[in-house]
Short mmCIF file of C-alpha atoms in Angstrom, two decimals:
data_model
loop_
_atom_site.label_atom_id
_atom_site.label_comp_id
_atom_site.label_asym_id
_atom_site.label_seq_id
_atom_site.Cartn_x
_atom_site.Cartn_y
_atom_site.Cartn_z
CA MET A 1 -22.25 -0.34 33.09
CA THR A 2 -25.99 -1.10 33.23
CA PHE A 3 -29.17 0.12 31.62
CA THR A 4 -32.38 0.28 33.62
CA GLN A 5 -35.78 -0.05 31.93
CA ASP A 6 -39.09 -0.92 33.60
CA GLN A 7 -37.31 -1.88 36.86
CA SER A 8 -35.10 -4.48 35.09
CA THR A 9 -31.40 -4.34 34.37
CA VAL A 10 -29.53 -5.04 31.14
CA THR A 11 -25.77 -5.48 31.31
CA GLU A 12 -23.68 -3.79 28.66
CA ILE A 13 -20.47 -4.91 27.00
CA SER A 14 -18.03 -2.19 25.96
CA PRO A 15 -16.33 -2.12 22.54
CA ARG A 16 -13.03 -2.87 24.30
CA GLU A 17 -14.52 -5.96 25.96
CA LEU A 18 -16.13 -7.08 22.70
CA TYR A 19 -12.82 -6.78 20.86
CA ALA A 20 -11.08 -8.86 23.54
CA ARG A 21 -13.73 -11.55 23.09
CA LEU A 22 -13.33 -11.48 19.32
CA LEU A 23 -9.54 -11.74 19.52
CA SER A 24 -9.76 -14.67 21.95
CA ALA A 25 -11.47 -16.79 19.26
CA GLN A 26 -13.75 -18.23 21.91
CA PRO A 27 -17.28 -19.11 20.71
CA LEU A 28 -19.44 -16.00 20.53
CA PHE A 29 -22.97 -15.34 19.28
CA ILE A 30 -23.99 -11.88 18.07
CA LEU A 31 -27.58 -10.86 17.42
CA ASP A 32 -27.52 -7.80 15.18
CA VAL A 33 -30.89 -6.00 15.28
CA ARG A 34 -30.16 -3.32 12.67
CA ASN A 35 -31.92 -3.40 9.33
CA GLU A 36 -30.56 -5.74 6.68
CA ASP A 37 -28.86 -3.07 4.56
CA GLU A 38 -26.95 -1.62 7.51
CA PHE A 39 -25.95 -5.09 8.65
CA LYS A 40 -24.61 -6.10 5.23
CA ARG A 41 -22.61 -2.93 4.85
CA MET A 42 -20.80 -3.20 8.19
CA PRO A 43 -21.16 -6.41 10.18
CA VAL A 44 -19.01 -7.24 13.19
CA GLU A 45 -16.45 -9.77 12.00
CA GLY A 46 -14.29 -12.25 13.89
CA HIS A 47 -12.80 -15.72 13.82
CA ALA A 48 -14.66 -18.79 12.57
CA THR A 49 -15.94 -19.30 16.12
CA LEU A 50 -18.14 -16.20 15.76
CA ARG A 51 -21.78 -16.77 14.81
CA THR A 52 -23.98 -13.85 13.81
CA LEU A 53 -27.71 -13.55 13.14
CA ASN A 54 -29.34 -10.45 11.67
CA LEU A 55 -32.84 -10.12 13.10
CA PRO A 56 -34.16 -6.55 12.89
CA TYR A 57 -35.43 -4.86 16.02
CA PHE A 58 -38.89 -4.34 14.50
CA ASP A 59 -39.35 -8.12 14.25
CA PHE A 60 -39.35 -8.21 18.07
CA ILE A 61 -41.82 -5.34 18.19
CA GLU A 62 -44.22 -6.90 15.70
CA ASP A 63 -44.08 -10.54 16.83
CA GLU A 64 -41.85 -11.24 19.79
CA GLU A 65 -42.51 -14.98 19.94
CA ALA A 66 -41.82 -15.47 16.22
CA ALA A 67 -38.56 -13.54 16.51
CA LEU A 68 -37.43 -15.59 19.50
CA ALA A 69 -38.20 -18.78 17.60
CA ARG A 70 -35.59 -17.86 15.00
CA LEU A 71 -32.74 -17.90 17.52
CA PRO A 72 -30.55 -21.04 17.50
CA LYS A 73 -31.59 -23.51 20.19
CA ASP A 74 -28.03 -24.08 21.42
CA VAL A 75 -27.33 -20.42 22.26
CA GLU A 76 -27.33 -19.27 25.87
CA GLU A 77 -25.19 -16.11 25.85
CA VAL A 78 -25.97 -13.38 23.31
CA VAL A 79 -24.32 -10.06 22.46
CA VAL A 80 -27.01 -7.78 21.02
CA ILE A 81 -25.95 -4.98 18.68
CA CYS A 82 -27.87 -2.09 17.11
CA ALA A 83 -26.93 1.25 15.56
CA LYS A 84 -26.68 3.40 18.71
CA GLY A 85 -27.34 1.14 21.71
CA GLY A 86 -31.02 1.76 22.46
CA ALA A 87 -32.76 -0.95 20.44
CA SER A 88 -30.19 -3.54 21.54
CA GLN A 89 -30.97 -2.79 25.19
CA TYR A 90 -34.65 -3.43 24.55
CA VAL A 91 -33.98 -6.73 22.73
CA ALA A 92 -31.46 -7.84 25.35
CA GLU A 93 -34.09 -7.35 28.04
CA VAL A 94 -36.57 -9.44 26.03
CA LEU A 95 -33.98 -12.22 25.75
CA ASN A 96 -33.14 -12.07 29.45
CA ASN A 97 -36.82 -12.40 30.28
CA HIS A 98 -36.88 -15.62 28.25
CA GLY A 99 -33.93 -17.28 29.93
CA TYR A 100 -31.00 -16.09 27.80
CA ARG A 101 -27.93 -14.31 29.13
CA ALA A 102 -27.94 -11.25 26.90
CA VAL A 103 -25.76 -8.14 26.93
CA SER A 104 -26.03 -4.98 24.86
CA LEU A 105 -23.07 -3.36 23.07
CA THR A 106 -22.47 0.09 24.56
CA ASP A 107 -23.27 2.83 22.01
CA GLY A 108 -23.99 0.21 19.37
CA MET A 109 -22.19 0.25 16.05
CA ILE A 110 -21.29 3.90 16.52
CA GLY A 111 -19.26 2.94 19.58
CA TRP A 112 -17.77 -0.10 17.84
CA GLY A 113 -16.95 1.83 14.67
CA ASN A 114 -15.11 4.54 16.61
CA TYR A 115 -13.22 2.23 18.96
CA TYR A 116 -9.41 2.28 18.78
CA ASP A 117 -7.08 -0.39 20.18
CA VAL A 118 -3.52 0.56 21.17
CA ARG A 119 -0.76 -2.07 21.55
CA ASP A 120 3.04 -2.11 21.46
CA VAL A 121 4.60 -3.90 18.49
CA ALA A 122 8.06 -3.40 19.97
CA SER A 123 9.36 -1.92 23.21
CA ALA A 124 13.05 -1.63 24.11
CA ALA A 125 15.62 0.73 25.55
CA TRP A 126 15.58 2.75 22.31
CA GLY A 127 11.81 3.35 22.50
CA ARG A 128 8.57 1.90 21.13
CA ILE A 129 6.69 1.11 17.97
CA VAL A 130 2.97 1.22 18.70
CA GLN A 131 0.05 -0.14 16.66
CA ILE A 132 -3.16 1.92 16.78
CA ALA A 133 -5.97 -0.14 15.23
CA ARG A 134 -9.56 0.66 14.35
CA PRO A 135 -10.89 -2.93 14.37
CA ALA A 136 -14.35 -2.27 12.94
CA ARG A 137 -12.81 -1.07 9.68
CA GLY A 138 -9.64 -3.18 9.64
CA ASP A 139 -7.54 0.01 9.69
CA LEU A 140 -4.04 0.14 11.18
CA SER A 141 -1.79 3.07 12.04
CA PHE A 142 1.47 3.32 13.93
CA ALA A 143 3.57 5.50 16.19
CA ILE A 144 7.34 5.51 16.52
CA ILE A 145 8.45 6.93 19.86
CA SER A 146 12.09 7.37 20.86
CA ASP A 147 14.05 9.78 23.07
CA GLY A 148 11.17 12.19 23.48
CA GLN A 149 10.32 12.34 19.79
CA ALA A 150 7.39 10.74 17.97
CA ALA A 151 6.35 10.09 14.39
CA LEU A 152 2.98 8.84 13.22
CA VAL A 153 2.42 6.61 10.21
CA ASP A 154 -1.01 6.67 8.54
CA PRO A 155 -2.92 8.30 11.44
CA LEU A 156 -6.68 7.81 11.25
CA ARG A 157 -9.47 10.37 11.55
CA HIS A 158 -10.03 10.50 15.32
CA ILE A 159 -6.89 12.25 16.53
CA ASN A 160 -7.47 12.21 20.30
CA VAL A 161 -6.04 8.70 20.56
CA TYR A 162 -2.72 9.88 19.08
CA ARG A 163 -2.61 13.01 21.23
CA GLU A 164 -3.14 10.93 24.38
CA LEU A 165 -0.55 8.33 23.35
CA ILE A 166 2.16 10.88 22.63
CA GLU A 167 1.43 13.00 25.70
CA GLY A 168 1.39 9.86 27.86
CA ALA A 169 4.84 8.97 26.53
CA GLY A 170 6.17 12.44 27.30
CA ALA A 171 7.10 12.90 23.64
CA LYS A 172 6.74 15.59 21.00
CA LEU A 173 5.27 14.88 17.57
CA THR A 174 7.95 15.74 15.00
CA ALA A 175 6.70 14.06 11.80
CA ILE A 176 3.38 12.88 10.37
CA LEU A 177 3.89 10.34 7.57
CA ASP A 178 1.10 9.13 5.31
CA THR A 179 2.16 6.27 3.07
CA HIS A 180 -0.29 7.62 0.48
CA VAL A 181 -3.41 9.72 0.18
CA HIS A 182 -6.01 7.23 1.35
CA ALA A 183 -9.29 6.46 -0.38
CA ASP A 184 -11.01 4.29 2.24
CA HIS A 185 -10.76 6.56 5.28
CA ILE A 186 -10.18 10.17 6.25
CA SER A 187 -6.62 10.80 7.36
CA GLY A 188 -5.94 12.43 10.70
CA GLY A 189 -2.66 13.80 9.34
CA PRO A 190 -3.75 17.27 8.23
CA ALA A 191 -5.73 17.87 11.45
CA LEU A 192 -2.79 16.76 13.60
CA ALA A 193 -0.43 19.00 11.63
CA LYS A 194 -2.74 21.98 12.11
CA GLU A 195 -3.11 21.31 15.83
CA THR A 196 0.53 20.51 16.68
CA GLY A 197 2.57 22.30 14.03
CA ALA A 198 4.31 19.04 13.12
CA PRO A 199 5.01 18.70 9.39
CA TYR A 200 2.67 16.48 7.37
CA TYR A 201 4.38 14.47 4.63
CA ILE A 202 2.90 12.93 1.48
CA HIS A 203 4.43 12.17 -1.90
CA PRO A 204 3.66 15.01 -4.34
CA TYR A 205 2.22 12.59 -6.90
CA ASP A 206 -0.60 11.92 -4.44
CA ALA A 207 -1.24 15.62 -3.92
CA ILE A 208 -3.26 15.67 -7.13
CA HIS A 209 -6.68 14.02 -7.16
CA PRO A 210 -6.29 11.20 -9.72
CA ILE A 211 -9.80 11.57 -11.14
CA ASP A 212 -10.55 15.29 -10.72
CA MET A 213 -6.93 16.25 -11.58
CA LEU A 214 -7.12 19.04 -8.99
CA PRO A 215 -4.19 19.87 -6.68
CA ALA A 216 -4.22 19.63 -2.89
CA VAL A 217 -5.12 22.72 -0.92
CA ILE A 218 -3.83 21.41 2.41
CA ALA A 219 -0.42 22.25 3.85
CA TYR A 220 2.02 19.39 3.29
CA GLU A 221 5.70 18.66 2.86
CA PRO A 222 6.64 16.70 -0.30
CA LEU A 223 8.18 13.30 0.30
CA ARG A 224 11.00 12.07 -1.89
CA ASP A 225 12.38 8.58 -2.42
CA GLY A 226 15.17 7.83 0.02
CA GLN A 227 14.32 10.67 2.39
CA VAL A 228 15.54 9.97 5.93
CA PHE A 229 13.86 10.93 9.22
CA GLN A 230 15.66 10.52 12.53
CA ILE A 231 13.13 9.88 15.30
CA GLY A 232 15.28 9.69 18.42
CA GLN A 233 17.36 6.55 17.93
CA VAL A 234 15.19 5.21 15.08
CA ARG A 235 16.15 5.85 11.47
CA VAL A 236 13.18 5.98 9.07
CA THR A 237 13.73 5.88 5.29
CA SER A 238 11.05 6.49 2.66
CA ILE A 239 10.83 4.00 -0.22
CA TRP A 240 8.75 5.05 -3.23
CA TYR A 241 6.40 2.21 -4.14
CA PRO A 242 3.98 3.37 -6.87
CA GLY A 243 1.11 1.18 -8.02
CA HIS A 244 -1.70 1.33 -5.49
CA THR A 245 -1.36 5.07 -5.97
CA LEU A 246 1.34 6.88 -7.91
CA GLY A 247 2.62 8.38 -4.67
CA GLN A 248 2.48 5.28 -2.43
CA VAL A 249 5.54 5.20 -0.15
CA ASN A 250 6.79 2.58 2.29
CA PHE A 251 8.72 3.59 5.40
CA LEU A 252 11.58 1.43 6.66
CA ALA A 253 12.31 1.92 10.37
CA GLU A 254 15.69 0.65 11.61
CA THR A 255 16.36 0.41 15.34
CA PRO A 256 19.70 0.31 17.20
CA ASP A 257 19.24 -3.36 18.11
CA GLY A 258 19.04 -4.38 14.45
CA GLY A 259 15.27 -4.39 14.14
CA ARG A 260 13.76 -3.64 10.75
CA TYR A 261 10.11 -2.62 10.43
CA LEU A 262 8.52 -1.83 7.07
CA PHE A 263 5.33 0.23 7.15
CA THR A 264 3.78 -0.81 3.86
CA GLY A 265 0.58 1.23 3.80
CA ASP A 266 -1.52 -0.35 1.06
CA GLY A 267 1.52 -1.69 -0.77
CA ILE A 268 1.44 -5.25 0.54
CA PHE A 269 -0.79 -6.74 3.20
CA LEU A 270 -0.31 -9.94 5.20
CA ARG A 271 -2.68 -11.89 2.93
CA SER A 272 -3.03 -9.70 -0.18
CA PHE A 273 -1.87 -6.40 -1.66
CA GLY A 274 -3.34 -3.01 -2.53
CA ARG A 275 -5.52 -2.77 -5.62
CA PRO A 276 -4.25 -0.43 -8.39
CA ASP A 277 -7.62 0.83 -9.66
CA LEU A 278 -8.75 3.32 -7.01
CA GLY A 279 -7.39 6.17 -9.11
CA GLY A 280 -9.59 5.01 -11.97
CA LYS A 281 -6.58 3.70 -13.93
CA GLY A 282 -6.26 0.03 -13.03
CA GLU A 283 -4.91 -1.18 -16.35
CA ALA A 284 -2.34 1.61 -16.59
CA TRP A 285 -1.13 1.32 -13.00
CA THR A 286 -0.91 -2.50 -12.80
CA PRO A 287 2.48 -2.71 -14.61
CA ILE A 288 3.79 0.02 -12.30
CA LEU A 289 2.66 -2.01 -9.28
CA TYR A 290 4.35 -5.09 -10.74
CA ARG A 291 7.72 -3.33 -10.93
CA SER A 292 7.37 -1.99 -7.39
CA MET A 293 6.44 -5.37 -5.95
CA PHE A 294 8.85 -7.67 -7.74
CA GLU A 295 11.78 -5.47 -8.80
CA TRP A 296 12.16 -2.59 -6.34
CA LEU A 297 10.87 -3.67 -2.94
CA PRO A 298 12.90 -6.91 -2.50
CA ARG A 299 16.09 -4.83 -2.56
CA TYR A 300 15.17 -3.39 0.84
CA LEU A 301 13.84 -6.51 2.56
CA THR A 302 15.39 -9.24 4.65
CA ASP A 303 13.56 -12.38 5.74
CA ASP A 304 13.12 -11.00 9.25
CA THR A 305 11.93 -7.52 8.25
CA MET A 306 8.60 -7.04 10.01
CA ILE A 307 5.78 -6.09 7.65
CA LEU A 308 3.31 -3.61 9.19
CA PRO A 309 0.46 -2.86 6.76
CA ALA A 310 -2.25 -0.19 6.93
CA HIS A 311 -5.10 -2.73 6.89
CA PHE A 312 -6.08 -6.25 7.81
CA SER A 313 -8.86 -8.24 6.15
CA THR A 314 -9.81 -10.65 8.94
CA LEU A 315 -8.88 -11.28 12.56
CA ASP A 316 -7.21 -14.50 11.41
CA GLU A 317 -4.26 -12.29 10.44
CA ASP A 318 -3.69 -11.49 14.13
CA ALA A 319 -0.38 -12.86 15.36
CA GLY A 320 -2.14 -14.05 18.53
CA ASN A 321 -1.57 -10.91 20.55
CA GLY A 322 -3.70 -8.37 18.72
CA ILE A 323 -0.77 -7.33 16.50
CA PHE A 324 -1.17 -7.48 12.73
CA ALA A 325 2.42 -7.90 11.63
CA ALA A 326 4.69 -10.70 10.45
CA PRO A 327 8.25 -11.23 9.16
CA TYR A 328 8.62 -10.85 5.40
CA LYS A 329 9.56 -14.53 5.03
CA GLN A 330 6.30 -15.56 6.68
CA VAL A 331 4.30 -13.11 4.56
CA LEU A 332 5.77 -14.58 1.40
CA ALA A 333 4.89 -18.09 2.58
CA GLN A 334 1.27 -17.30 3.46
CA ASN A 335 0.39 -14.64 0.87
CA ASP A 336 -0.31 -16.44 -2.40
CA SER A 337 -0.93 -13.16 -4.18
CA LEU A 338 2.81 -12.35 -3.87
CA LYS A 339 4.03 -15.48 -5.66
CA PRO A 340 6.25 -14.82 -8.70
CA ARG A 341 4.39 -14.18 -11.96
CA THR A 342 5.19 -12.78 -15.36
CA LEU A 343 3.82 -9.32 -16.05
CA GLU A 344 1.12 -10.84 -18.23
CA GLU A 345 0.12 -13.33 -15.53
CA PHE A 346 0.17 -10.62 -12.88
CA THR A 347 -1.98 -8.28 -14.96
CA SER A 348 -4.54 -11.00 -15.60
CA TYR A 349 -4.58 -11.92 -11.91
CA VAL A 350 -5.02 -8.32 -10.73
CA LEU A 351 -7.71 -7.29 -13.20
CA SER A 352 -9.73 -10.45 -12.51
CA HIS A 353 -9.63 -9.95 -8.74
CA LEU A 354 -10.73 -6.33 -8.41
CA PRO A 355 -13.61 -5.97 -5.93
CA VAL A 356 -16.36 -3.38 -6.19
CA PHE A 357 -15.19 0.25 -6.43
CA PRO A 358 -17.01 2.13 -3.61
CA PRO A 359 -18.12 5.53 -4.97
CA GLU A 360 -17.38 7.07 -1.56
CA TYR A 361 -13.66 6.53 -2.18
CA VAL A 362 -13.56 9.29 -4.81
CA GLU A 363 -14.98 11.74 -2.28
CA ILE A 364 -12.70 10.58 0.54
CA LYS A 365 -9.67 11.34 -1.62
CA ARG A 366 -11.08 14.84 -2.13
CA VAL A 367 -11.40 15.23 1.64
CA ASN A 368 -7.84 14.03 2.22
CA ILE A 369 -6.29 16.74 0.05
CA GLY A 370 -8.60 19.48 1.30
CA LEU A 371 -10.93 19.83 -1.70
CA VAL A 372 -13.94 19.03 0.52
CA GLU A 373 -14.49 19.61 4.26
CA PRO A 374 -17.24 17.30 5.53
CA CYS A 375 -19.10 17.68 8.80
CA ASP A 376 -18.79 14.84 11.33
CA GLY A 377 -22.04 13.26 10.16
CA LYS A 378 -20.91 13.21 6.55
CA ALA A 379 -17.48 11.92 7.56
CA ASN A 380 -19.11 9.03 9.44
CA GLU A 381 -21.24 8.28 6.39
CA LEU A 382 -18.22 8.26 4.06
CA GLU A 383 -16.31 5.87 6.33
CA LEU A 384 -19.20 3.46 6.94
CA GLY A 385 -18.18 -0.11 6.20
CA LYS A 386 -14.99 -2.13 6.08
CA ASN A 387 -12.09 -0.98 3.92
CA ILE A 388 -11.95 -2.55 0.44
CA CYS A 389 -8.37 -1.62 -0.48
CA ALA A 390 -7.08 -5.13 -1.14
CA LEU A 391 -7.64 -7.42 -4.08
CA ALA A 392 -10.48 -9.88 -3.64
CA GLY A 393 -9.44 -13.35 -2.54
#
């Protein structure tokens, strides 16, 4: 795709192509021409081989030569990014006219923020487990597809990607499973349930806003500990795991070939675990999280159980194929936050590693149980930035 301006041509790079470059860990230089506040709130992140410079678009307008002088001397190829794609095309043309090879990100950060990546975690005669990622935010969701049936785990806001996946597989959506009522992003579960008629499941403890103490006004089916769903040949069991929220649930999928896949939501991540303070009760919920993590969950896990979380923090967690999953034994070895501690040690560790509490998260929880219905613009504003659901490193 190209952009023509003043008889010259600027090549564009799509979000899909950018993500492939980021995953490859090959050296990459990004020039982000948004203003500083926007850049800090939601930069494009990658491996250590990624270099990024924030140089606002207006710097090129006001003093082109001075702006160019701030670029590293060893850079030849540049990916230019702005909010919507227009300013980056202008700057990319300026760079091309000065001997650089510059490309502009199609649709800017709006395109990047709304890009979804779909990859199979497992594919066999019994069916598929599919990862649906939103890389800009570090959000992960999953589909289980078997014998013409499909279940979704933690579906994200833009539901077209799930509709297309399930229709392409010739399956019918029979269950929508949220591991908890999310605070960092708007769930696609209620919208999918309304569109398809498939039941939407959450634990009833999460159907009450933890700060407002108001009940959900969306249609949902209450989850219970030990509840079993049969999705074709795949058996899915709910495991209550309170702590991040009081209604956090893990889902254990067992396949006919002996595979075990644990969808952990914000329970445990590959390099951290879910913070217990997003309900405004960090001190009270930390001991509950401790019991879930060290007393209850190990009963269900084997060393080779694959851990599939709802978020990743960095692309370094990628297994090398765009999949953010690992066997439980590997997670224990690489995730220092899961090492054994006394309750006192654990409480001190958790409360001293809590990152900033984004005020938007209170409102997102309201949206996710139907107390507020935002327009698309407001929804985009609420979801701006990377998720901050894990403890700080």
